[in-house]
Tab-separated table of C-alpha atoms in Angstrom:
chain	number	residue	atom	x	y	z
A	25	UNK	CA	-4.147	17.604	7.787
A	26	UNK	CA	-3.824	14.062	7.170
A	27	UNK	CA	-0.757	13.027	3.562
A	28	UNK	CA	-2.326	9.953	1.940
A	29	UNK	CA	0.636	7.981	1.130
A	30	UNK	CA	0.902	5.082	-1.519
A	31	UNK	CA	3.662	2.704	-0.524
A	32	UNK	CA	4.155	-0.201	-3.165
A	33	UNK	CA	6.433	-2.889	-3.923
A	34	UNK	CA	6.657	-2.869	-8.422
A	35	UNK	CA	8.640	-4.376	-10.940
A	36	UNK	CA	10.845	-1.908	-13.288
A	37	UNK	CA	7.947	-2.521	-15.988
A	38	UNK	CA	5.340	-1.072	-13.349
A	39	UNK	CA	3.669	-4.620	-12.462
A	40	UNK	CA	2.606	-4.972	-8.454
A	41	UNK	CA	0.704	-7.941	-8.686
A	42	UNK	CA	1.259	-10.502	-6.553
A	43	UNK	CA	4.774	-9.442	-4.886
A	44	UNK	CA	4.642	-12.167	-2.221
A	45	UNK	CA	3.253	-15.115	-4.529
A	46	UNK	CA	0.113	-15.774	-2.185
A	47	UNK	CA	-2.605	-14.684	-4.806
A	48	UNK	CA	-1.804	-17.598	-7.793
A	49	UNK	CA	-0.557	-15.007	-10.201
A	50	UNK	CA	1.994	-17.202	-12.403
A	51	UNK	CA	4.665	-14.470	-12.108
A	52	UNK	CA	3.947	-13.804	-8.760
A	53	UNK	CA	6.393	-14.104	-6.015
A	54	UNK	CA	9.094	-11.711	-7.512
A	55	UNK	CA	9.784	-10.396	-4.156
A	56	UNK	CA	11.967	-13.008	-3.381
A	57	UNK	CA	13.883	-12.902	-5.911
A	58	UNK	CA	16.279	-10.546	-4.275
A	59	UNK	CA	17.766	-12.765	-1.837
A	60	UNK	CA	18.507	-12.462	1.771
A	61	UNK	CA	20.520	-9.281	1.953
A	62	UNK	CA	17.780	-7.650	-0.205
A	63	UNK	CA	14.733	-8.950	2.250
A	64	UNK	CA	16.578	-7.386	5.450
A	65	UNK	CA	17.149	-4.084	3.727
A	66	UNK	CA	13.424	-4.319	2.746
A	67	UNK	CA	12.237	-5.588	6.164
A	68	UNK	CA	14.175	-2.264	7.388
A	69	UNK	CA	11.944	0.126	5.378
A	70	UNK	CA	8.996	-1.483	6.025
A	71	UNK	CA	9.907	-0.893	10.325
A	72	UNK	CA	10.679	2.589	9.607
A	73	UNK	CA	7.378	3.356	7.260
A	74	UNK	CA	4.950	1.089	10.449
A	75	UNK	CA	6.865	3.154	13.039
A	76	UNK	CA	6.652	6.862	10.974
A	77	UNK	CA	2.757	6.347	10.055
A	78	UNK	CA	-0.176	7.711	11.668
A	79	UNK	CA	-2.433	4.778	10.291
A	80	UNK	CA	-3.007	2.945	7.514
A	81	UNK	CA	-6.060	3.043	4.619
A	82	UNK	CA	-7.287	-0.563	2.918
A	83	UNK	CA	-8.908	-2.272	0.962
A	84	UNK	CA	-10.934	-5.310	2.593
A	85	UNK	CA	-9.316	-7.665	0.938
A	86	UNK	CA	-5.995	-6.511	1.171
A	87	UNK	CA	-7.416	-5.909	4.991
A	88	UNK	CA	-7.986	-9.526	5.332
A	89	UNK	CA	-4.712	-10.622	3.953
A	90	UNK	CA	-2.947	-8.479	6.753
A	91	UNK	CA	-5.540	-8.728	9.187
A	92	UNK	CA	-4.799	-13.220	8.781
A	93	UNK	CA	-1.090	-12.612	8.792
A	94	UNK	CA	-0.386	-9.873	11.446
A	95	UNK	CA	-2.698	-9.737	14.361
A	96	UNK	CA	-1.486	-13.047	15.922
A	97	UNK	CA	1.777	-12.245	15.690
A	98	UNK	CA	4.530	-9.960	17.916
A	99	UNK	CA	7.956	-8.404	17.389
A	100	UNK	CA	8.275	-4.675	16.606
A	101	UNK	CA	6.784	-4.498	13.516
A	102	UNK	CA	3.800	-6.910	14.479
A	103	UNK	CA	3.082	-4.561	17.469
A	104	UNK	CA	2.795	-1.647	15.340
A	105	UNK	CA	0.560	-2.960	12.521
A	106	UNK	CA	-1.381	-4.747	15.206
A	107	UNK	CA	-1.663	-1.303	16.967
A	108	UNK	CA	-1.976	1.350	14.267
A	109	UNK	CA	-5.298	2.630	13.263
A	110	UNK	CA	-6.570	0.774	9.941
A	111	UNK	CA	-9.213	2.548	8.072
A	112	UNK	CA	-10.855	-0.138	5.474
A	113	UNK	CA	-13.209	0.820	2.693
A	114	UNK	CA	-15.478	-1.734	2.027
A	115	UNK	CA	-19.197	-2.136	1.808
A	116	UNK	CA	-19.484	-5.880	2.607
A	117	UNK	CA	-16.901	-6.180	5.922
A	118	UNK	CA	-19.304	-6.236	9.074
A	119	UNK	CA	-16.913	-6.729	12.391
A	120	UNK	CA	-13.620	-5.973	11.751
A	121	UNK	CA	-11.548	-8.589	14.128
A	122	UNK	CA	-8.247	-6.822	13.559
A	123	UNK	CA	-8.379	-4.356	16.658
A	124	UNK	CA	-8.142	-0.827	15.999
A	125	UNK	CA	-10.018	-0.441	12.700
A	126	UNK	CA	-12.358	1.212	11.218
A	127	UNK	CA	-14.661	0.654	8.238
A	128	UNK	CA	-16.057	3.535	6.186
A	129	UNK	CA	-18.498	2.413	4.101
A	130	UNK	CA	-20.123	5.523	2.297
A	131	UNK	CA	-18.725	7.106	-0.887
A	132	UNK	CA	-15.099	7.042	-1.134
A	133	UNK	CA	-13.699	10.128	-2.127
A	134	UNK	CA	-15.819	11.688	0.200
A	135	UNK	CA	-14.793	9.447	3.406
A	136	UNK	CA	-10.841	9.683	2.443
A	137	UNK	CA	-11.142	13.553	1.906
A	138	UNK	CA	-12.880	13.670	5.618
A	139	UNK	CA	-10.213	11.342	7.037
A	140	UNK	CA	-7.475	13.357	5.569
A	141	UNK	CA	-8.951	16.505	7.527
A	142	UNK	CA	-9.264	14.620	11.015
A	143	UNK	CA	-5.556	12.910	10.910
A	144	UNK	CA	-2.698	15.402	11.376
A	145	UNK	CA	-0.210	12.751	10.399
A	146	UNK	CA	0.496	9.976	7.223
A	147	UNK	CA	-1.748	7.671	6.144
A	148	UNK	CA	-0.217	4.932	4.143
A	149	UNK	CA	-1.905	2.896	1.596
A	150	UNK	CA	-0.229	-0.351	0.949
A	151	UNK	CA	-1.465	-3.199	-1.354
A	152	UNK	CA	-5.288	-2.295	-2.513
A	153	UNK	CA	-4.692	-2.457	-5.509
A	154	UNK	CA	-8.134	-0.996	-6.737
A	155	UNK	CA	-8.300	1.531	-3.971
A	156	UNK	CA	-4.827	2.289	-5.228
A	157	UNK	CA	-6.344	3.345	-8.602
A	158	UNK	CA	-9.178	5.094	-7.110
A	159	UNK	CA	-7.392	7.316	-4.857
A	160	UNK	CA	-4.811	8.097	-7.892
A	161	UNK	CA	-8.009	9.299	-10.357
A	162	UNK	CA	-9.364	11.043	-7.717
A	163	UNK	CA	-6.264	12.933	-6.827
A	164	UNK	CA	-5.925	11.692	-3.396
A	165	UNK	CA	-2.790	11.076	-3.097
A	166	UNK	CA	0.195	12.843	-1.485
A	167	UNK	CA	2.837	10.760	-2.019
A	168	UNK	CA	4.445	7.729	-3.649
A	169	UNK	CA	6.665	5.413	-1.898
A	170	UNK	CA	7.855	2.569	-4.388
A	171	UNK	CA	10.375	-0.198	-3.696
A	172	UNK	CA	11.523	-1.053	-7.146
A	173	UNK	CA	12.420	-4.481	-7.815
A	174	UNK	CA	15.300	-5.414	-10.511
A	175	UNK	CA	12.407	-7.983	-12.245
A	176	UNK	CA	10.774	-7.308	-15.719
A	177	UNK	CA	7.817	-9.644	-15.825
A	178	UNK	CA	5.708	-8.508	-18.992
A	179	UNK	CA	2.625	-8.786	-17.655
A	180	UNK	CA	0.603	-8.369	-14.585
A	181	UNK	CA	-1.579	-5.464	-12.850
A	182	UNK	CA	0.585	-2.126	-12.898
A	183	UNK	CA	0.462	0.436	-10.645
A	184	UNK	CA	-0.023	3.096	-13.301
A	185	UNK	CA	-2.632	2.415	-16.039
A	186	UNK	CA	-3.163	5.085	-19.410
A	187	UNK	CA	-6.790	6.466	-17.740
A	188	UNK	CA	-6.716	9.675	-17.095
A	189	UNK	CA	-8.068	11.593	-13.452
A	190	UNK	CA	-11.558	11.335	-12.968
A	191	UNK	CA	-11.806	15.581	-12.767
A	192	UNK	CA	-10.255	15.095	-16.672
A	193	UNK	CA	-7.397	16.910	-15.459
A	194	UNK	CA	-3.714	16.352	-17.235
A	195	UNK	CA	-1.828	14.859	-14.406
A	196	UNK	CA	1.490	17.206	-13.074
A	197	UNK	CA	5.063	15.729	-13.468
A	198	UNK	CA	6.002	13.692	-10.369
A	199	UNK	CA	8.502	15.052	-8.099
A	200	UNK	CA	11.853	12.482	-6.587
A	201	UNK	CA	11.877	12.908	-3.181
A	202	UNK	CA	15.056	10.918	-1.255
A	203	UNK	CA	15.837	8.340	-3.196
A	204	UNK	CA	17.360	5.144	-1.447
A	205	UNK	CA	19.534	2.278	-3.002
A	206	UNK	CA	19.019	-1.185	-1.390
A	207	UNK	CA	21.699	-3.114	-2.396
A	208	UNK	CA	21.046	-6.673	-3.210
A	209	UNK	CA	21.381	-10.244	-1.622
Protein backbone atom coordinates (compact mmCIF):
# COMPACT_ATOMS: atom_id res chain seq x y z
CA UNK A 1 0.00 0.00 0.00
CA UNK A 2 0.81 3.30 -1.23
CA UNK A 3 2.37 6.30 2.24
CA UNK A 4 0.99 9.68 1.14
CA UNK A 5 3.75 11.90 2.03
CA UNK A 6 3.58 15.79 2.59
CA UNK A 7 6.95 17.33 1.86
CA UNK A 8 6.98 21.23 2.52
CA UNK A 9 9.30 23.98 2.70
CA UNK A 10 7.74 26.49 6.10
CA UNK A 11 8.85 29.23 8.05
CA UNK A 12 9.37 28.59 12.02
CA UNK A 13 5.86 30.47 12.39
CA UNK A 14 4.24 27.69 10.05
CA UNK A 15 3.86 30.06 6.83
CA UNK A 16 4.55 28.07 3.24
CA UNK A 17 3.40 30.58 1.03
CA UNK A 18 5.28 31.53 -1.61
CA UNK A 19 8.85 29.88 -0.72
CA UNK A 20 10.36 30.65 -4.13
CA UNK A 21 8.85 34.32 -4.58
CA UNK A 22 7.10 33.42 -8.04
CA UNK A 23 3.41 33.86 -6.76
CA UNK A 24 3.59 37.97 -5.72
CA UNK A 25 3.20 37.22 -2.07
CA UNK A 26 5.10 40.38 -0.46
CA UNK A 27 7.01 38.07 1.93
CA UNK A 28 7.54 35.62 -0.50
CA UNK A 29 10.86 34.45 -1.58
CA UNK A 30 12.18 33.42 1.95
CA UNK A 31 13.83 30.49 0.48
CA UNK A 32 16.65 32.31 -0.46
CA UNK A 33 17.35 33.72 2.29
CA UNK A 34 19.62 30.96 3.38
CA UNK A 35 22.39 31.51 1.11
CA UNK A 36 24.39 29.28 -1.05
CA UNK A 37 25.58 26.63 1.36
CA UNK A 38 21.93 26.36 2.56
CA UNK A 39 20.45 25.93 -1.26
CA UNK A 40 23.01 22.93 -1.98
CA UNK A 41 22.14 21.18 1.24
CA UNK A 42 18.47 21.76 0.18
CA UNK A 43 19.02 20.85 -3.50
CA UNK A 44 20.52 17.50 -1.82
CA UNK A 45 17.22 16.54 -0.11
CA UNK A 46 15.18 17.38 -2.72
CA UNK A 47 17.55 14.54 -5.16
CA UNK A 48 17.21 12.09 -2.49
CA UNK A 49 13.18 12.61 -1.85
CA UNK A 50 12.74 12.61 -6.43
CA UNK A 51 15.02 9.54 -6.41
CA UNK A 52 13.22 7.60 -3.08
CA UNK A 53 9.49 8.37 -4.40
CA UNK A 54 7.20 6.21 -6.18
CA UNK A 55 5.28 9.31 -7.69
CA UNK A 56 4.07 12.35 -6.86
CA UNK A 57 0.19 13.75 -6.05
CA UNK A 58 -0.80 17.64 -7.21
CA UNK A 59 -2.65 20.07 -7.38
CA UNK A 60 -3.17 21.59 -11.04
CA UNK A 61 -1.86 24.54 -10.33
CA UNK A 62 0.96 23.60 -8.43
CA UNK A 63 1.05 20.91 -11.54
CA UNK A 64 1.45 23.69 -13.91
CA UNK A 65 4.08 25.51 -12.01
CA UNK A 66 6.29 22.25 -12.17
CA UNK A 67 4.98 20.99 -15.24
CA UNK A 68 6.45 24.97 -16.93
CA UNK A 69 9.64 24.62 -14.97
CA UNK A 70 10.72 20.90 -15.19
CA UNK A 71 9.76 19.06 -18.28
CA UNK A 72 12.17 20.99 -20.60
CA UNK A 73 14.83 20.60 -18.56
CA UNK A 74 17.67 17.58 -17.79
CA UNK A 75 20.19 16.74 -15.08
CA UNK A 76 19.37 14.10 -12.44
CA UNK A 77 16.78 15.61 -10.74
CA UNK A 78 15.01 16.94 -14.02
CA UNK A 79 15.03 13.29 -15.32
CA UNK A 80 13.31 12.05 -12.38
CA UNK A 81 10.50 14.61 -11.99
CA UNK A 82 10.19 14.51 -15.74
CA UNK A 83 9.89 10.66 -15.38
CA UNK A 84 7.98 9.96 -12.17
CA UNK A 85 4.34 9.31 -12.25
CA UNK A 86 2.30 12.64 -11.34
CA UNK A 87 -1.18 12.10 -10.23
CA UNK A 88 -3.08 15.70 -10.45
CA UNK A 89 -6.48 16.35 -8.96
CA UNK A 90 -8.22 18.74 -10.80
CA UNK A 91 -11.55 19.03 -12.50
CA UNK A 92 -10.69 21.68 -15.15
CA UNK A 93 -7.01 20.19 -16.58
CA UNK A 94 -7.92 18.37 -19.98
CA UNK A 95 -4.38 17.04 -21.61
CA UNK A 96 -1.84 16.91 -19.28
CA UNK A 97 1.50 17.85 -21.45
CA UNK A 98 3.85 16.85 -18.66
CA UNK A 99 4.42 13.07 -19.71
CA UNK A 100 3.61 10.52 -17.30
CA UNK A 101 0.56 11.96 -15.52
CA UNK A 102 -2.47 11.31 -14.62
CA UNK A 103 -5.58 13.33 -13.75
CA UNK A 104 -8.25 12.03 -11.38
CA UNK A 105 -11.01 14.01 -11.52
CA UNK A 106 -13.84 12.37 -9.32
CA UNK A 107 -14.17 12.90 -5.55
CA UNK A 108 -11.01 13.25 -3.79
CA UNK A 109 -10.81 11.30 -0.85
CA UNK A 110 -12.14 8.62 -2.69
CA UNK A 111 -9.48 8.74 -5.73
CA UNK A 112 -6.37 9.25 -3.15
CA UNK A 113 -7.69 6.33 -0.89
CA UNK A 114 -7.81 4.09 -4.32
CA UNK A 115 -4.37 5.34 -5.38
CA UNK A 116 -2.93 4.61 -2.05
CA UNK A 117 -4.16 0.84 -2.51
CA UNK A 118 -2.67 0.45 -6.18
CA UNK A 119 0.97 2.09 -5.34
CA UNK A 120 3.17 -0.11 -3.12
CA UNK A 121 5.59 2.74 -2.67
CA UNK A 122 5.58 6.84 -1.46
CA UNK A 123 3.64 9.26 -2.86
CA UNK A 124 4.82 12.71 -2.13
CA UNK A 125 2.75 15.74 -2.06
CA UNK A 126 4.70 18.87 -2.52
CA UNK A 127 3.31 22.46 -2.85
CA UNK A 128 -0.76 22.19 -3.24
CA UNK A 129 -1.37 24.02 -0.86
CA UNK A 130 -5.24 23.34 -0.74
CA UNK A 131 -4.85 19.70 -1.53
CA UNK A 132 -2.40 19.92 1.32
CA UNK A 133 -5.30 20.86 3.66
CA UNK A 134 -7.63 18.45 2.21
CA UNK A 135 -5.63 15.44 2.50
CA UNK A 136 -4.68 16.60 6.28
CA UNK A 137 -8.76 16.83 7.28
CA UNK A 138 -9.32 13.85 5.65
CA UNK A 139 -6.60 11.93 7.35
CA UNK A 140 -4.69 11.06 4.35
CA UNK A 141 -1.64 11.54 5.20
CA UNK A 142 1.28 9.31 6.26
CA UNK A 143 3.89 11.45 6.75
CA UNK A 144 5.34 14.94 7.09
CA UNK A 145 8.51 15.98 5.60
CA UNK A 146 9.22 19.78 6.49
CA UNK A 147 12.34 21.80 5.67
CA UNK A 148 12.20 24.48 8.27
CA UNK A 149 13.48 27.74 7.39
CA UNK A 150 15.20 30.14 10.16
CA UNK A 151 12.49 33.11 8.82
CA UNK A 152 9.52 34.42 10.98
CA UNK A 153 7.34 36.28 8.54
CA UNK A 154 3.97 37.01 10.51
CA UNK A 155 1.79 36.36 8.01
CA UNK A 156 1.10 34.22 5.08
CA UNK A 157 -0.80 30.74 4.34
CA UNK A 158 0.39 28.10 7.06
CA UNK A 159 0.61 24.71 6.68
CA UNK A 160 -1.43 23.97 9.78
CA UNK A 161 -4.69 25.94 10.28
CA UNK A 162 -7.06 25.59 13.89
CA UNK A 163 -9.95 23.35 11.76
CA UNK A 164 -10.32 20.34 12.98
CA UNK A 165 -10.52 16.65 10.70
CA UNK A 166 -13.40 16.44 8.67
CA UNK A 167 -14.46 12.80 10.60
CA UNK A 168 -14.49 15.45 13.90
CA UNK A 169 -11.85 13.40 15.22
CA UNK A 170 -9.13 15.01 17.87
CA UNK A 171 -6.02 14.75 15.86
CA UNK A 172 -3.03 12.21 17.57
CA UNK A 173 0.33 13.81 18.69
CA UNK A 174 2.82 13.82 15.78
CA UNK A 175 5.65 11.53 15.93
CA UNK A 176 9.80 12.97 14.99
CA UNK A 177 11.06 10.72 12.73
CA UNK A 178 15.09 11.43 11.70
CA UNK A 179 15.58 14.69 12.14
CA UNK A 180 18.32 16.43 9.89
CA UNK A 181 20.27 19.77 10.51
CA UNK A 182 21.19 21.72 7.32
CA UNK A 183 23.61 23.99 8.25
CA UNK A 184 23.47 27.37 6.72
CA UNK A 185 25.16 29.46 3.86
Amino acid sequence: MGKIIISENVTLDGVIQDPAGDEGFRHGGWIGRIGDRGRDEAARVALEEALGTEAMLLGRRSYEFLAARWASRTGEFADRMNSKPKYVVSSTLQDPAWNNTTVLRGDLVSEVSTLKQQLAGDIVVAASFQLVHTLLEHDLVDELRLMVYPVVLGTGKRLFGLRASAHGRRRGALRSGSPRVLRKG
